[in-house]
XYZ file of C-alpha atoms in Angstrom:
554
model
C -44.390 -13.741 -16.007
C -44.749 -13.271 -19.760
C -41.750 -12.527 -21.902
C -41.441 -8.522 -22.044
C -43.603 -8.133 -19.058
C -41.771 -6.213 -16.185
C -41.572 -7.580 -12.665
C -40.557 -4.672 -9.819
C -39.673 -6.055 -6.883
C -39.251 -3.703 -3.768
C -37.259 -5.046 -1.241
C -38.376 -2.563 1.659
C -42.415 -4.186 1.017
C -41.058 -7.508 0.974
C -38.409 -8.585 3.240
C -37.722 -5.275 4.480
C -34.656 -4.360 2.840
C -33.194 -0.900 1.090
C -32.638 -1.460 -2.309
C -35.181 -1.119 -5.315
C -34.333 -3.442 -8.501
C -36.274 -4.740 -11.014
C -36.372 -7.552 -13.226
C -36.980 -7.574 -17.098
C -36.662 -11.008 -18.735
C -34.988 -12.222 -15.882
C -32.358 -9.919 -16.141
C -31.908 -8.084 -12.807
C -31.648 -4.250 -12.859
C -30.404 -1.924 -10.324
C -30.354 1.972 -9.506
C -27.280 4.064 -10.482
C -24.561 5.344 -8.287
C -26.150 8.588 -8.149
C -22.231 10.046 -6.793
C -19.932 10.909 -9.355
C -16.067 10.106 -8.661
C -14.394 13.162 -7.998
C -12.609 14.584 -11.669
C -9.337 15.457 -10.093
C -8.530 11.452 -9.732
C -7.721 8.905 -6.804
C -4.878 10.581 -5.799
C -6.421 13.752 -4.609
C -9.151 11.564 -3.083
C -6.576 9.427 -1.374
C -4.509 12.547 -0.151
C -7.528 14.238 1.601
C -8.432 11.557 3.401
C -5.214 11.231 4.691
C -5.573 14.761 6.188
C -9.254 13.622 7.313
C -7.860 10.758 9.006
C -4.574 11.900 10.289
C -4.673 11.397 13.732
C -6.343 7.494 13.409
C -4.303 4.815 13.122
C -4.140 3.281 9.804
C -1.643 0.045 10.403
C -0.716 -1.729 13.315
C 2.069 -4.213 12.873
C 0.710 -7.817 14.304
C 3.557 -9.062 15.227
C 5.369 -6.120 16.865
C 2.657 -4.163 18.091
C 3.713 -0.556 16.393
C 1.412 1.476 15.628
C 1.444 3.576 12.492
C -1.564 6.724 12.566
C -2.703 8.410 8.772
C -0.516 11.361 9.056
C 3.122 9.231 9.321
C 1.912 7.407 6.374
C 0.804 10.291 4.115
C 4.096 11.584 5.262
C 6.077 8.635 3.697
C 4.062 8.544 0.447
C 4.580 11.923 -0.133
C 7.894 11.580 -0.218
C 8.459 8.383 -1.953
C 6.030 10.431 -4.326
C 8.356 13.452 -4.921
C 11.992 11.211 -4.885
C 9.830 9.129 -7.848
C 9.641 12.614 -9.735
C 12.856 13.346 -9.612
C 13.964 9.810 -10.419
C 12.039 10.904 -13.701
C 8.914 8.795 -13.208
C 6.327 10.192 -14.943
C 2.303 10.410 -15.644
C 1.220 6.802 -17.047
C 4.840 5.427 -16.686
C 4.565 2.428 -14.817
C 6.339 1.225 -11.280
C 6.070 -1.990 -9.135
C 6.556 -3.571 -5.662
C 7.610 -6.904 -4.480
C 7.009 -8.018 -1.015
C 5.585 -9.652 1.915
C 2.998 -7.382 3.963
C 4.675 -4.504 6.029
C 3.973 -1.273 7.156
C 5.458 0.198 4.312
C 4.013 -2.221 1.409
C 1.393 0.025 0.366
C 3.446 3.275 -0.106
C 4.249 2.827 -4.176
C 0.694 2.189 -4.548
C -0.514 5.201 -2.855
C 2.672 7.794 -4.118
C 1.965 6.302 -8.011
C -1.183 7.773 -7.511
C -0.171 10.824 -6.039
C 1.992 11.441 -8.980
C -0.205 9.942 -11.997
C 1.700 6.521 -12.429
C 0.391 3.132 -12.704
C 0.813 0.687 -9.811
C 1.832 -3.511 -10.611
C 2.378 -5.879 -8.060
C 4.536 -9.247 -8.596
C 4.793 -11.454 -5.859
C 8.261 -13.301 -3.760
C 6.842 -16.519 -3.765
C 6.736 -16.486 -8.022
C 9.530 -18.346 -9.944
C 11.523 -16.807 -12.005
C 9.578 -17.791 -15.148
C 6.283 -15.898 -14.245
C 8.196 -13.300 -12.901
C 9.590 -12.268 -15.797
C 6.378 -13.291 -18.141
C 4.784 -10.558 -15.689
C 7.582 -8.000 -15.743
C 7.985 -8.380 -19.274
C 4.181 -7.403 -19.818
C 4.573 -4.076 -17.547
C 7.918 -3.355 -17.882
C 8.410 -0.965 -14.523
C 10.655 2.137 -14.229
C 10.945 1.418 -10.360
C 10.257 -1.372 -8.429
C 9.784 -1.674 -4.885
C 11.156 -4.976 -3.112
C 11.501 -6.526 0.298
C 14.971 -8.314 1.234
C 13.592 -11.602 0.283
C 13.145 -10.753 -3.195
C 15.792 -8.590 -4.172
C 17.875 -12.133 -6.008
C 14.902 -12.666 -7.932
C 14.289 -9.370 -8.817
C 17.767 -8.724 -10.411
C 17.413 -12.404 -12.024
C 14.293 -10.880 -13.612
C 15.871 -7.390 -14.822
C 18.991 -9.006 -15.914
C 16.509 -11.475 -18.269
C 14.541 -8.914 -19.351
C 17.528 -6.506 -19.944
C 15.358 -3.605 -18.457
C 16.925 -0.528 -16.334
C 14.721 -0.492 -13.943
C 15.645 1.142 -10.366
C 15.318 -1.250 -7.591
C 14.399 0.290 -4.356
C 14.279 -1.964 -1.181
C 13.026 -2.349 2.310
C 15.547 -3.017 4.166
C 19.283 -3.131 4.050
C 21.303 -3.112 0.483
C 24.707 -1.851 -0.265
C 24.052 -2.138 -4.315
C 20.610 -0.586 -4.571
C 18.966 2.285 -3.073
C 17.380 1.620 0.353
C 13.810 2.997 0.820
C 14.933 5.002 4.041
C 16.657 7.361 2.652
C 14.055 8.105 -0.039
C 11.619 8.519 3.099
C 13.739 11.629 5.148
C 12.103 14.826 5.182
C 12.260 17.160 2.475
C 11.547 21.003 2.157
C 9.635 20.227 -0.852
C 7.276 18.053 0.823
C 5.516 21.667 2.969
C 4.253 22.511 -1.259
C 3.212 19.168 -2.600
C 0.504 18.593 -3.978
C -1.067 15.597 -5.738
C -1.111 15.318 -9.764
C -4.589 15.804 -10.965
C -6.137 13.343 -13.216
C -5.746 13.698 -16.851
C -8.645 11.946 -17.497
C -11.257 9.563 -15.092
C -10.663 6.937 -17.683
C -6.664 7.028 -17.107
C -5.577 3.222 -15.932
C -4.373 4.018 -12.200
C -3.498 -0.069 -11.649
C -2.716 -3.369 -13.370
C -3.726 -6.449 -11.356
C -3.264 -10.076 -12.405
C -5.733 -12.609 -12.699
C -4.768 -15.517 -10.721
C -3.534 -17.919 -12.970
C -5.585 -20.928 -12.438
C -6.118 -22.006 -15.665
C -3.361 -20.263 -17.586
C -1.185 -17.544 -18.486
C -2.052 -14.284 -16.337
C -3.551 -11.371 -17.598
C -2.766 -7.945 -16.922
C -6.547 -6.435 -15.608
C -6.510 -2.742 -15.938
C -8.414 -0.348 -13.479
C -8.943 3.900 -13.763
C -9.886 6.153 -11.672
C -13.345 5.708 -12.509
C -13.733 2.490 -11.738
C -11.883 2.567 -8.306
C -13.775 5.250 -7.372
C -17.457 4.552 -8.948
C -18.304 3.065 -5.547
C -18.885 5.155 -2.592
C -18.481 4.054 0.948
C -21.693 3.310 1.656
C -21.714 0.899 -1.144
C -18.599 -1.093 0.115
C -20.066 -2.692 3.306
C -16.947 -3.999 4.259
C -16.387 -3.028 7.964
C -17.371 0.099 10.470
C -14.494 2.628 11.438
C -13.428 0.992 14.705
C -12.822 -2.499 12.888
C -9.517 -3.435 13.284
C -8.957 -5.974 9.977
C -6.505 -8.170 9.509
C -4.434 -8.463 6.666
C -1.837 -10.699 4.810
C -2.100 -10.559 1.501
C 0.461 -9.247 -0.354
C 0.375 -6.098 -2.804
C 0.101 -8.819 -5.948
C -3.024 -9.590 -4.578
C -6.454 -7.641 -5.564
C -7.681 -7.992 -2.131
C -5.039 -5.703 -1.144
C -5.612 -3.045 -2.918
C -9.699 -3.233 -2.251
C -8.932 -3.324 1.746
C -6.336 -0.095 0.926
C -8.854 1.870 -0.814
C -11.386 0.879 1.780
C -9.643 1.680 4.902
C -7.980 5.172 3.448
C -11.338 6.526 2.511
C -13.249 5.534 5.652
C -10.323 5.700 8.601
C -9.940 1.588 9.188
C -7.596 0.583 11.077
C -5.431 -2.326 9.362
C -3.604 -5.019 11.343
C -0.242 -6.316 8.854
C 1.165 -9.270 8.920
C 3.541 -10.954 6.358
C 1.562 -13.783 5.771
C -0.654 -16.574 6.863
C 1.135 -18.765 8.725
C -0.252 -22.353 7.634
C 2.048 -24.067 10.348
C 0.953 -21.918 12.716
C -2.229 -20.368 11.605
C -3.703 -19.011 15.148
C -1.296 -16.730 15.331
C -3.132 -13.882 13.381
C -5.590 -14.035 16.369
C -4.043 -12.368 19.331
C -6.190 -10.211 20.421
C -5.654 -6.834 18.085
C -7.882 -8.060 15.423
C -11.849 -7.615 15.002
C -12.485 -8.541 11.873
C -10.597 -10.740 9.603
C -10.343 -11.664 5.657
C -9.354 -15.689 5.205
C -10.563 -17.557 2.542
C -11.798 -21.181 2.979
C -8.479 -23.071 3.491
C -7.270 -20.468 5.865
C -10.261 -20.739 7.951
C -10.349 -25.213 7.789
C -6.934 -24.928 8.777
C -8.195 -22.972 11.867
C -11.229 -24.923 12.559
C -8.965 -28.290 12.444
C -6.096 -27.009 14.248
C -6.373 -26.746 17.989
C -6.311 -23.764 19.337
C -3.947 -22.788 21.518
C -5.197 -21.512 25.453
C -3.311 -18.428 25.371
C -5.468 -17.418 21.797
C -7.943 -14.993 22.865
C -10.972 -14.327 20.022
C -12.934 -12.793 21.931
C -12.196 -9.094 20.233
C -13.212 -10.887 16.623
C -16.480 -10.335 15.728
C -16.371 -10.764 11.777
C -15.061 -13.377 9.533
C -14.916 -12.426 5.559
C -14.642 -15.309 3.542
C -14.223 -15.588 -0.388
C -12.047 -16.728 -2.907
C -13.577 -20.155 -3.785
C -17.001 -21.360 -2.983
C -17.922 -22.105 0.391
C -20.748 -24.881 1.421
C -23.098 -24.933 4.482
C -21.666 -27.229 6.006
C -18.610 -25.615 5.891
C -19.771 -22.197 6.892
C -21.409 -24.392 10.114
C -18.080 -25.769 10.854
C -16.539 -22.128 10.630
C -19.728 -21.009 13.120
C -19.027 -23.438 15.580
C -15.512 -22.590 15.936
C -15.688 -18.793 15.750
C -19.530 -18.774 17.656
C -19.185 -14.967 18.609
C -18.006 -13.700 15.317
C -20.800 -12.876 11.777
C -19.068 -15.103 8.714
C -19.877 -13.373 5.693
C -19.692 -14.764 2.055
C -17.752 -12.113 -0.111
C -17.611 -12.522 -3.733
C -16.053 -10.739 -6.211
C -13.435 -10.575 -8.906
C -10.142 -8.817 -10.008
C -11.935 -7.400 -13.025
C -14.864 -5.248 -10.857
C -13.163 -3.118 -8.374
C -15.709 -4.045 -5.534
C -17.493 -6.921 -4.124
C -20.450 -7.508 -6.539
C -22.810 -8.715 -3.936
C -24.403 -6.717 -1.179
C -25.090 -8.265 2.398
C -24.753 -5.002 5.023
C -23.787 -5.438 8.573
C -25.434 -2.950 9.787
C -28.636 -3.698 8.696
C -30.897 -6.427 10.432
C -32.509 -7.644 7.814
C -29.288 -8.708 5.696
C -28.182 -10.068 9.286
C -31.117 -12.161 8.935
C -30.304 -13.774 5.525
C -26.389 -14.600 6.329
C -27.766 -16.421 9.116
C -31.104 -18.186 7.426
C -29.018 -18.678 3.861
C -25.353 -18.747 5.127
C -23.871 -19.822 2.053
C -25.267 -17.261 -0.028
C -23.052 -14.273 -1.461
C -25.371 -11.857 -1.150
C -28.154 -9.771 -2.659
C -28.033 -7.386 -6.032
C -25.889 -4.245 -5.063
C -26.609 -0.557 -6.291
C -24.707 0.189 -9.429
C -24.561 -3.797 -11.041
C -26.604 -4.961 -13.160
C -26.929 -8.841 -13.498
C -28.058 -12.429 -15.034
C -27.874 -15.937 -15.173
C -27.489 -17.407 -18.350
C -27.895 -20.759 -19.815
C -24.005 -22.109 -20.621
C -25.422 -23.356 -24.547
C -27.521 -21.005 -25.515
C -26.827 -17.738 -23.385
C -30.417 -17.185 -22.589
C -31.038 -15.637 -19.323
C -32.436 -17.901 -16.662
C -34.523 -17.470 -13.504
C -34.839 -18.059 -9.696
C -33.052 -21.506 -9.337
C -32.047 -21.818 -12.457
C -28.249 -22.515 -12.571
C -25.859 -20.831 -15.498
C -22.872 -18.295 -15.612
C -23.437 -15.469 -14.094
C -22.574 -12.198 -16.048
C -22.474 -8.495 -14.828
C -22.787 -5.036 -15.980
C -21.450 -2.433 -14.050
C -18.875 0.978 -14.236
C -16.892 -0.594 -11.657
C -15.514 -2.968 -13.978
C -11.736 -3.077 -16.033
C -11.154 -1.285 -18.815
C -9.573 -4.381 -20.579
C -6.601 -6.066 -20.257
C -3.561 -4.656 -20.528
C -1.390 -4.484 -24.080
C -3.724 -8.050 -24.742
C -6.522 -8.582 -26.956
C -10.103 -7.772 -24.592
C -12.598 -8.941 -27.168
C -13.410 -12.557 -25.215
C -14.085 -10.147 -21.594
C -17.815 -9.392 -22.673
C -20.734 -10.820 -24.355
C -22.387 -9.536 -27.516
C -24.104 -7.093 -25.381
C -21.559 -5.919 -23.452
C -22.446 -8.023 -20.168
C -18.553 -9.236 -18.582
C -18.081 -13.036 -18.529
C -17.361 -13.670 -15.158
C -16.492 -17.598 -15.811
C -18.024 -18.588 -12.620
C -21.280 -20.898 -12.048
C -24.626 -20.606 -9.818
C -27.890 -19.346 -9.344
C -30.040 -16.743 -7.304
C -33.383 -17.851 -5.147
C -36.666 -16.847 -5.195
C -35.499 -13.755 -2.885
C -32.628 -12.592 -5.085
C -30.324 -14.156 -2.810
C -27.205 -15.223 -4.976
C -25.137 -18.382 -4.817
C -21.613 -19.443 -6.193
C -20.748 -23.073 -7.531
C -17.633 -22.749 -9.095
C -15.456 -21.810 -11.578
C -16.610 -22.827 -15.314
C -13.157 -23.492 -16.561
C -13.158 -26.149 -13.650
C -16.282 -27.754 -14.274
C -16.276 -31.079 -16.541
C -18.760 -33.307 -17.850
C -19.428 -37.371 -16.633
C -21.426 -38.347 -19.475
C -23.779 -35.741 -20.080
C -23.447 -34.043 -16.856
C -21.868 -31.435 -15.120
C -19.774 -32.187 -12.272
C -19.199 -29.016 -10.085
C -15.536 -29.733 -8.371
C -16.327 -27.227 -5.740
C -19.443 -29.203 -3.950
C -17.379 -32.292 -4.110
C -14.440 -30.387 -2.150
C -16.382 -29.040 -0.099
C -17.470 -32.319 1.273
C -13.550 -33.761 0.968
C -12.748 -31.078 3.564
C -15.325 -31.818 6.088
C -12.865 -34.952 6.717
C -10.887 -34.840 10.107
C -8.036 -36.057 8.242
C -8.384 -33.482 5.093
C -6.038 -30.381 4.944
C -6.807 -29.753 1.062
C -8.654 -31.011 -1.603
C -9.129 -30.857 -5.215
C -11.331 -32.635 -7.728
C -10.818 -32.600 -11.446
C -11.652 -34.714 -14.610
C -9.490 -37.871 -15.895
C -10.223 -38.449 -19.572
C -12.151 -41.319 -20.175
C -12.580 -42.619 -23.938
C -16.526 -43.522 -22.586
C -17.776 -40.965 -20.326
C -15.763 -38.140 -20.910
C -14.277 -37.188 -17.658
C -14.098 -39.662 -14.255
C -14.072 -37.313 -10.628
C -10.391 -37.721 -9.282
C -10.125 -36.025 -5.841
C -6.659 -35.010 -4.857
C -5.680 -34.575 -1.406
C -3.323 -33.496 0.988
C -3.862 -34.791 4.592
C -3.373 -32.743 8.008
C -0.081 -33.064 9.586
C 0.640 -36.689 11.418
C -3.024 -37.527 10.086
C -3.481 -41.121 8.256
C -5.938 -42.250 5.537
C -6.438 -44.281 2.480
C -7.883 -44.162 -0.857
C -10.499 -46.115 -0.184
C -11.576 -44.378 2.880
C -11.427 -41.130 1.246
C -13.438 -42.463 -1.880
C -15.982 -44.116 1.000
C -16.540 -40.583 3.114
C -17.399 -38.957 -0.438
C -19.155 -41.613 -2.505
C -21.458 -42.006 0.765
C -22.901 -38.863 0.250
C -23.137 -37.842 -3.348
C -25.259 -39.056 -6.429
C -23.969 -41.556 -8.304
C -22.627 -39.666 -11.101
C -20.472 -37.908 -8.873
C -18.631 -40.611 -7.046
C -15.222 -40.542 -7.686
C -14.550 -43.226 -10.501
C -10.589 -41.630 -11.312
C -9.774 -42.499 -7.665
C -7.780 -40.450 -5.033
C -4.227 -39.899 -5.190
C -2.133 -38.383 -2.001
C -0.278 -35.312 -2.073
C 2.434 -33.661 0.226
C 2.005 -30.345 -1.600
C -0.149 -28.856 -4.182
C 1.383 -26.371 -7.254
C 0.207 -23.292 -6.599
C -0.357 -19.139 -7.922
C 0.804 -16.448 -6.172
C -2.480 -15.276 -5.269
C -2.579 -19.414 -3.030
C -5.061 -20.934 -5.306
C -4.040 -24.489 -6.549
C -3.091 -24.559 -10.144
C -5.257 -26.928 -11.514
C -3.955 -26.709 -15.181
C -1.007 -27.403 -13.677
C -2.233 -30.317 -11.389
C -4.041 -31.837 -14.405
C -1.311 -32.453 -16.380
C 1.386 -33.738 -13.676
C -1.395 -36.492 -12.811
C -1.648 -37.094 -16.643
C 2.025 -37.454 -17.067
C 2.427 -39.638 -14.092
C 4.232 -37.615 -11.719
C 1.676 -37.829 -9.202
């Protein structure tokens, strides 16, 4: 195609598919959201689907079994919602939760909107350091927290010197208990959710994960929470029952919230992922299920127990760090009745930026021909590859960052400079690496902050895990770059082994070195880990990582 020309591609003609795009200078253009979020804001949207819901059940605890329909919930987040107004919480002012996954986890998020407040999440596991760096950033009027975090909590307010209520779930004799702000109330017959002031008002602050640094406070409105309709979420149908872990901190659990309120999914809560025993999620209740790739090798090399019945599952989500073939294969083999979808997306677009639809046979046809594939171009996103030097856009099977334009995305980051989010043409920097095919099919490498260069080469971490992991005796693994006065960076792979599994460096170097080009073998070695430092949101902290092995202590 010559530069300028214009290259329409119609998916229905050519693979029989539903969505029109086009492609100008191998940029990749989509239709508009033709539905406009509703003016009056998420929390009216929220609150009548509720009602529309009421008699469904929303949440069913996985480990005791109760059940928990729409209409008990709304009832609790409505009155959370009026006990915050007349705790003086206002519209914009800010309040937080910290805890594990219970029934009752997602009530702050759903009565801040009801009443015009922002929602932001910390998490139990953090240390007291990035606890307060977070707190200190948002600085909450209330904050929500389970038993297990109430000590750090008060360690955190009593750094910060804030005045901020703590409210928890569970028993306290010093703070205020979240039963008694849940009894019925004779205001609760009148209420009525606060309208939006504006689309563009920030409705919650997520954090970025951390990986690579300090996290940043990602700031979503209205707008782009709601930009998305149902349709364009392809997520799961009505009667999926999906399981969930992931605490509030997390942005998956706010994009599984917003999904099952508006469309009537059923949830399945448990506190968290179990790595010691990790078939326990699976007992029967669940149909569909959202683990990202060490929670699913974890299950694939763990045994699973005879009284585990999967026979109800019938969809694996997957995302969070690429995933290989060979991988996905693995995951096939041990889950054979159940579709394992790629999902890719990122805190700062409030929906997953790739479409692959369940329900329709011809995107059933790709996840099982291209399995490791994210997906195709999804209405409302706009997209391209570009070249990491030059930022020129690239085509099919041409590999560069990929960068999106969308109204789903943040809004910036919160009381931080934004300027480094987007391009010069306002296209966000997503950070992460790959390439789409010939069919518009899109594919995920890894992270560029990870990447590093042997010589003049780029050495993507994330294929050489992938292959680490495919060892029985792998639980974890994680390459970076050792300085090297020559060839810039040498491949180190660090590992942490299965429970009562053996091997040595040199076997570990053998299984990789065996099956990569040269320039990828691991010249910094392998070292041996019990435990890898880690963000809230699980991820290994490879800043972190990188400089203990550069200091020694590893």
């Amino acid at each position: 195609m010559d530069n300028g020309d214009i290259a329409f591609v119609v998916l229905h003609l050519k693979i029989n598919f539903i969505l029109d795009y086009k492609i100008v200078d191998n940029v990749i253009y989509t239709p508009d959201i033709k539905q406009q979020p509703d003016a009056r804001g998420i929390g009216w949207v929220y609150y009548e689907s509720f009602l529309k819901h009421s008699d469904r059940i929303a949440q069913i605890d996985g480990l005791t079994g109760q059940e928990d329909t729409f209409g008990s919930l709304l009832e609790r987040c409505v009155r959370t919602a009026i006990w915050l107004k007349t705790e003086g919480v206002q519209y914009g002012d800010i309040i937080s939760v910290c805890t594990y996954n219970h029934l009752n986890s997602c009530v702050p998020h759903v009565s801040s909107m009801f009443i015009g407040a922002k929602i932001a999440a910390l998490d139990p596991s953090m240390s007291l350091r990035d606890a307060t760096y977070l707190f200190k950033m948002v600085m909450p009027k209330v904050i929500f927290v389970g038993e297990e975090s109430v000590k750090l909590i008060e360690d955190v307010i009593q750094e910060v010197g804030s005045k901020t209520t703590i409210v928890v779930f569970g028993a306290t004799k010093k703070h205020i208990s979240f039963s008694e702000l849940v009894k019925k109330s004779v205001d609760e017959l009148n209420f009525k959710p606060t309208a939006a002031r504006s689309i563009n008002d920030i409705v919650a602050i997520m954090f970025s994960s951390g990986t690579t640094g300090l996290s940043k406070g990602i700031c979503h409105t209205h707008f782009s929470i709601l930009r998305p309709d149902t349709k364009t979420m392809y997520l799961a149908p009505t009667s999926a029952k999906m399981f969930s872990s992931d605490s509030p901190y997390w942005n998956i659990f706010l994009l599984i919230l917003n999904h099952t309120i508006q469309s009537g999914v059923t949830q399945v809560v448990y506190p968290r992922f179990d790595p010691e025993n990790p078939w326990a999620i699976l007992n029967g209740k669940v149909t569909m299920a959202f683990l990202n790739i060490s929670q699913l090798m974890m299950l694939c090399n763990t045994p699973k127990p005879d009284y585990i019945d999967t026979s109800a599952l019938d969809m694996i989500l997957t995302g969070g760090s690429p995933i290989s073939e060979k991988q996905i294969t693995k995951v096939r083999s041990q889950f054979p009745n159940a579709l394992v979808r790629i999902i890719y997306g990122q805190t700062e677009v409030f929906e997953s930026i790739f479409c692959l639809d369940w329900s329709n046979p011809k995107h059933l046809e790709i996840i099982e021909k291209k399995p490791n594939s994210c997906g195709l171009p999804k209405l409302g996103i706009n997209y391209k590859i570009v070249d990491l030097e030059t930022g020129k856009p690239l085509g099919a099977n041409q590999k560069g960052e990929l960068r999106v334009k969308t109204e789903m995305q943040l809004s910036g980051y919160y009381n931080m400079d934004s300027s480094g989010i987007w391009d010069e043409d306002g296209w966000l920097k997503t950070g992460d690496y790959g390439y789409y095919d010939e069919d518009c099919c899109f594919y995920i490498s890894d992270r560029i902050k990870e990447m590093f260069k042997y010589q003049y080469w780029h050495i993507v971490p994330a294929v050489l895990e992938s292959i680490l992991m495919t060892h029985p005796a792998v639980s974890r693994a994680v390459v970076i770059g050792i300085p090297h006065e020559i060839d810039d960076n040498h491949p180190m792979a660090v590992v942490q082994l299965r429970k009562n599994a053996n091997a040595t460096e040199l076997e570990i170097k053998k299984y990789l070195d065996d099956q990569v080009e040269d320039r990828q073998k691991l010249r910094g070695g392998v070292k041996f880990v019990k435990d890898f430092p880690i963000t809230t949101s699980q991820k290994v902290n490879r800043w972190k990582l990188k400089q203990m092995i550069l200091k020694n202590e590893i």
